[in-house]
mmCIF file of C-alpha atoms in Angstrom:
data_model
loop_
_atom_site.group_PDB
_atom_site.id
_atom_site.type_symbol
_atom_site.label_atom_id
_atom_site.label_comp_id
_atom_site.label_asym_id
_atom_site.label_seq_id
_atom_site.Cartn_x
_atom_site.Cartn_y
_atom_site.Cartn_z
ATOM 1 C CA MET A 3 120.396 80.594 98.953
ATOM 2 C CA THR A 4 118.352 80.190 96.355
ATOM 3 C CA VAL A 5 114.738 80.671 96.704
ATOM 4 C CA ARG A 6 111.919 79.808 93.902
ATOM 5 C CA LEU A 7 108.819 81.555 94.329
ATOM 6 C CA TRP A 8 106.150 80.315 92.551
ATOM 7 C CA TYR A 9 102.394 81.939 91.812
ATOM 8 C CA ILE A 10 99.445 81.732 89.839
ATOM 9 C CA LEU A 11 98.355 84.496 87.792
ATOM 10 C CA ASN A 12 95.065 84.415 85.368
ATOM 11 C CA GLY A 13 95.767 80.848 85.504
ATOM 12 C CA VAL A 14 99.258 80.361 84.552
ATOM 13 C CA ARG A 15 101.794 79.216 86.863
ATOM 14 C CA GLY A 16 104.670 81.677 87.107
ATOM 15 C CA GLU A 17 108.167 81.619 88.931
ATOM 16 C CA GLU A 18 110.168 84.174 90.583
ATOM 17 C CA THR A 19 113.886 83.511 91.512
ATOM 18 C CA ALA A 20 115.914 85.391 94.200
ATOM 19 C CA TYR A 21 119.064 84.734 96.034
ATOM 20 C CA GLY A 22 120.051 85.846 99.678
ATOM 21 C CA CYS A 23 124.096 85.415 101.045
ATOM 22 C CA THR A 24 124.734 86.716 104.401
ATOM 23 C CA PRO A 25 127.981 85.909 105.334
ATOM 24 C CA TYR A 26 128.573 83.183 107.900
ATOM 25 C CA ILE A 27 131.845 84.073 108.936
ATOM 26 C CA TYR A 28 132.998 87.745 108.612
ATOM 27 C CA GLY A 29 135.669 90.080 109.846
ATOM 28 C CA SER A 30 134.510 92.794 112.680
ATOM 29 C CA LYS A 31 136.871 95.460 114.484
ATOM 30 C CA TYR A 32 136.345 92.527 117.695
ATOM 31 C CA GLY A 33 138.083 89.858 114.966
ATOM 32 C CA ILE A 34 136.681 87.248 113.132
ATOM 33 C CA THR A 35 132.495 86.960 113.997
ATOM 34 C CA CYS A 36 130.436 83.735 113.351
ATOM 35 C CA ASP A 37 126.972 84.836 112.767
ATOM 36 C CA GLY A 38 124.631 81.992 113.904
ATOM 37 C CA GLU A 39 121.387 83.996 112.114
ATOM 38 C CA ALA A 40 123.183 83.795 108.625
ATOM 39 C CA ALA A 41 120.846 81.089 107.129
ATOM 40 C CA LYS A 42 117.695 82.684 108.435
ATOM 41 C CA LYS A 43 119.007 86.077 107.389
ATOM 42 C CA SER A 44 119.276 84.853 103.699
ATOM 43 C CA LEU A 45 116.271 83.543 103.715
ATOM 44 C CA THR A 46 114.739 86.809 104.608
ATOM 45 C CA ASP A 47 116.575 88.373 102.029
ATOM 46 C CA ALA A 48 116.111 85.974 99.070
ATOM 47 C CA THR A 49 112.304 86.052 100.277
ATOM 48 C CA LYS A 50 112.047 89.882 100.203
ATOM 49 C CA LYS A 51 113.809 90.011 96.916
ATOM 50 C CA ALA A 52 111.575 87.617 95.687
ATOM 51 C CA LEU A 53 108.277 89.182 96.687
ATOM 52 C CA SER A 54 109.221 92.695 95.624
ATOM 53 C CA GLY A 55 109.882 91.840 92.236
ATOM 54 C CA LEU A 56 105.648 90.779 91.854
ATOM 55 C CA GLY A 57 105.862 94.206 93.511
ATOM 56 C CA PHE A 58 104.884 93.682 97.420
ATOM 57 C CA SER A 59 106.580 96.524 98.840
ATOM 58 C CA GLY A 60 106.780 98.470 95.989
ATOM 59 C CA ASP A 61 105.759 101.704 97.942
ATOM 60 C CA ILE A 62 108.848 101.415 100.374
ATOM 61 C CA PHE A 63 111.308 100.258 97.488
ATOM 62 C CA MET A 64 110.123 103.539 95.440
ATOM 63 C CA GLY A 65 110.627 106.039 98.387
ATOM 64 C CA LEU A 66 106.917 106.499 98.820
ATOM 65 C CA TYR A 67 106.632 105.599 102.202
ATOM 66 C CA ASP A 68 109.549 108.695 103.530
ATOM 67 C CA ASN A 69 106.550 111.021 102.497
ATOM 68 C CA LEU A 70 104.609 111.793 105.168
ATOM 69 C CA GLU A 71 101.725 112.605 102.987
ATOM 70 C CA TYR A 72 101.432 109.339 101.771
ATOM 71 C CA ARG A 73 101.762 107.374 105.162
ATOM 72 C CA GLN A 74 98.740 109.907 106.287
ATOM 73 C CA LYS A 75 96.697 109.084 103.125
ATOM 74 C CA ASN A 76 97.759 105.419 103.126
ATOM 75 C CA LYS A 77 96.784 105.366 106.999
ATOM 76 C CA ALA A 78 93.439 106.677 106.171
ATOM 77 C CA GLU A 79 92.528 104.600 103.211
ATOM 78 C CA PHE A 80 93.263 101.240 105.658
ATOM 79 C CA ASP A 81 91.519 102.528 108.318
ATOM 80 C CA LEU A 82 88.359 103.171 106.675
ATOM 81 C CA LYS A 83 88.960 99.396 104.952
ATOM 82 C CA ASN A 84 89.446 98.149 108.376
ATOM 83 C CA ALA A 85 86.322 100.036 109.714
ATOM 84 C CA SER A 86 84.148 98.888 107.192
ATOM 85 C CA GLU A 87 84.479 95.477 108.472
ATOM 86 C CA SER A 88 82.213 96.941 111.617
ATOM 87 C CA ALA A 89 79.423 99.207 111.042
ATOM 88 C CA GLU A 90 80.208 100.672 114.249
ATOM 89 C CA ASP A 91 83.887 101.599 113.647
ATOM 90 C CA ALA A 92 82.639 103.167 110.248
ATOM 91 C CA ALA A 93 80.427 104.922 112.247
ATOM 92 C CA ARG A 94 82.820 106.156 114.955
ATOM 93 C CA LEU A 95 85.389 107.060 112.194
ATOM 94 C CA ARG A 96 82.710 108.890 109.919
ATOM 95 C CA GLN A 97 82.068 110.928 113.078
ATOM 96 C CA GLU A 98 85.756 111.615 113.928
ATOM 97 C CA PHE A 99 86.356 112.458 110.068
ATOM 98 C CA ASP A 100 83.233 114.824 110.269
ATOM 99 C CA ASP A 101 84.620 116.578 113.188
ATOM 100 C CA LYS A 102 87.998 117.002 111.673
ATOM 101 C CA LEU A 103 86.469 118.572 108.359
ATOM 102 C CA SER A 104 84.787 120.860 110.718
ATOM 103 C CA ARG A 105 87.889 122.110 112.750
ATOM 104 C CA VAL A 106 89.657 122.376 109.135
ATOM 105 C CA ALA A 107 86.955 124.772 107.990
ATOM 106 C CA ASN A 108 87.211 127.012 111.129
ATOM 107 C CA THR A 109 90.905 126.970 110.570
ATOM 108 C CA LEU A 110 90.616 127.477 106.803
ATOM 109 C CA ALA A 111 88.173 130.752 107.787
ATOM 110 C CA HIS A 112 90.117 132.275 110.533
ATOM 111 C CA GLY A 113 93.436 131.366 108.393
ATOM 112 C CA VAL A 114 96.174 134.346 108.528
ATOM 113 C CA THR A 115 98.014 134.093 105.305
ATOM 114 C CA VAL A 116 97.460 132.432 101.836
ATOM 115 C CA ASN A 117 99.990 129.688 102.584
ATOM 116 C CA GLU A 118 98.673 128.884 105.728
ATOM 117 C CA ILE A 119 94.961 128.329 103.953
ATOM 118 C CA ASN A 120 96.937 126.335 101.256
ATOM 119 C CA GLY A 121 99.352 124.048 103.743
ATOM 120 C CA VAL A 122 95.950 123.199 105.444
ATOM 121 C CA PHE A 123 93.379 122.552 102.819
ATOM 122 C CA SER A 124 96.312 120.774 100.362
ATOM 123 C CA PRO A 125 96.292 117.227 103.077
ATOM 124 C CA ILE A 126 92.452 117.549 103.893
ATOM 125 C CA ALA A 127 91.667 117.865 100.171
ATOM 126 C CA ARG A 128 93.985 114.427 99.316
ATOM 127 C CA GLU A 129 92.373 113.003 102.634
ATOM 128 C CA ILE A 130 88.898 113.789 101.487
ATOM 129 C CA ASP A 131 89.692 112.079 98.063
ATOM 130 C CA VAL A 132 90.764 108.876 99.368
ATOM 131 C CA HIS A 133 87.622 108.623 101.482
ATOM 132 C CA ILE A 134 85.658 109.490 98.244
ATOM 133 C CA LYS A 135 87.232 106.587 96.154
ATOM 134 C CA ALA A 136 86.714 104.416 99.107
ATOM 135 C CA ALA A 137 83.175 105.156 99.240
ATOM 136 C CA GLN A 138 82.927 104.539 95.152
ATOM 137 C CA ALA A 139 84.365 101.525 95.412
ATOM 138 C CA ASN A 140 82.091 100.183 98.454
ATOM 139 C CA GLY A 141 78.847 101.941 96.008
ATOM 140 C CA ASP A 142 78.207 103.981 99.116
ATOM 141 C CA THR A 143 77.082 107.222 96.666
ATOM 142 C CA GLN A 144 75.313 108.740 99.574
ATOM 143 C CA HIS A 145 78.687 109.090 101.563
ATOM 144 C CA GLU A 146 80.363 110.071 98.112
ATOM 145 C CA ARG A 147 77.807 112.847 97.764
ATOM 146 C CA TYR A 148 78.309 114.055 101.323
ATOM 147 C CA LEU A 149 81.853 114.076 100.673
ATOM 148 C CA SER A 150 81.961 115.673 97.702
ATOM 149 C CA GLY A 151 79.715 118.373 99.298
ATOM 150 C CA ARG A 152 81.869 118.702 101.962
ATOM 151 C CA LEU A 153 85.031 118.946 100.041
ATOM 152 C CA ARG A 154 82.934 122.140 97.687
ATOM 153 C CA ARG A 155 81.903 123.705 100.775
ATOM 154 C CA LEU A 156 85.991 123.919 102.249
ATOM 155 C CA ILE A 157 86.901 124.978 98.482
ATOM 156 C CA THR A 158 84.451 127.922 99.173
ATOM 157 C CA ILE A 159 85.435 128.764 102.642
ATOM 158 C CA LYS A 160 89.384 128.574 101.194
ATOM 159 C CA ASP A 161 88.622 130.921 97.932
ATOM 160 C CA GLY A 162 86.831 133.390 99.944
ATOM 161 C CA ARG A 163 89.305 133.748 102.860
ATOM 162 C CA ILE A 164 91.846 133.738 100.248
ATOM 163 C CA LYS A 165 89.946 136.750 98.298
ATOM 164 C CA GLU A 166 89.399 138.712 101.955
ATOM 165 C CA LEU A 167 93.479 138.407 102.613
ATOM 166 C CA ASN A 168 94.302 139.240 98.988
ATOM 167 C CA LYS A 169 91.726 142.631 99.249
ATOM 168 C CA ALA A 170 93.094 143.588 102.589
ATOM 169 C CA GLU A 171 96.540 143.496 101.101
ATOM 170 C CA GLU A 172 95.727 145.464 98.212
ATOM 171 C CA LYS A 173 94.391 148.105 100.776
ATOM 172 C CA ALA A 174 97.701 148.482 102.645
#
């Protein structure tokens, strides 16, 4: 099955051609089998291939979606975008995120090892970065400054605790 997907980019019509081929009759361990869904599977396969040529689902094809941190960052970004449509949801999400930052600050302040502290800090720093970029995209400079301040505070807590642990290790 052939699919010709056309699109308009910058006022110019483009076209992506893709093929899907699912066997209608094939051999299996039970003998010859007939697939009644072959046409639908071929259409879906061809459409997926045509769209992937335009970059759709690129993160999946590049294997990024297998990375837990990428999925968390992606989820945070889309939660924020979806919540921005509703002021109440945005306020609720901001409060939940603020509570999370407070819990992380407490964890950093009482971390037992440098690896633990770095392991806790790394994902939250990336998540804060996503929120900062979203605030910049929305022109919300007040929230951007607030988040930057929270990130600086977490860095200070992290660095201070690592210094304490290193001093304690030197004494031992």
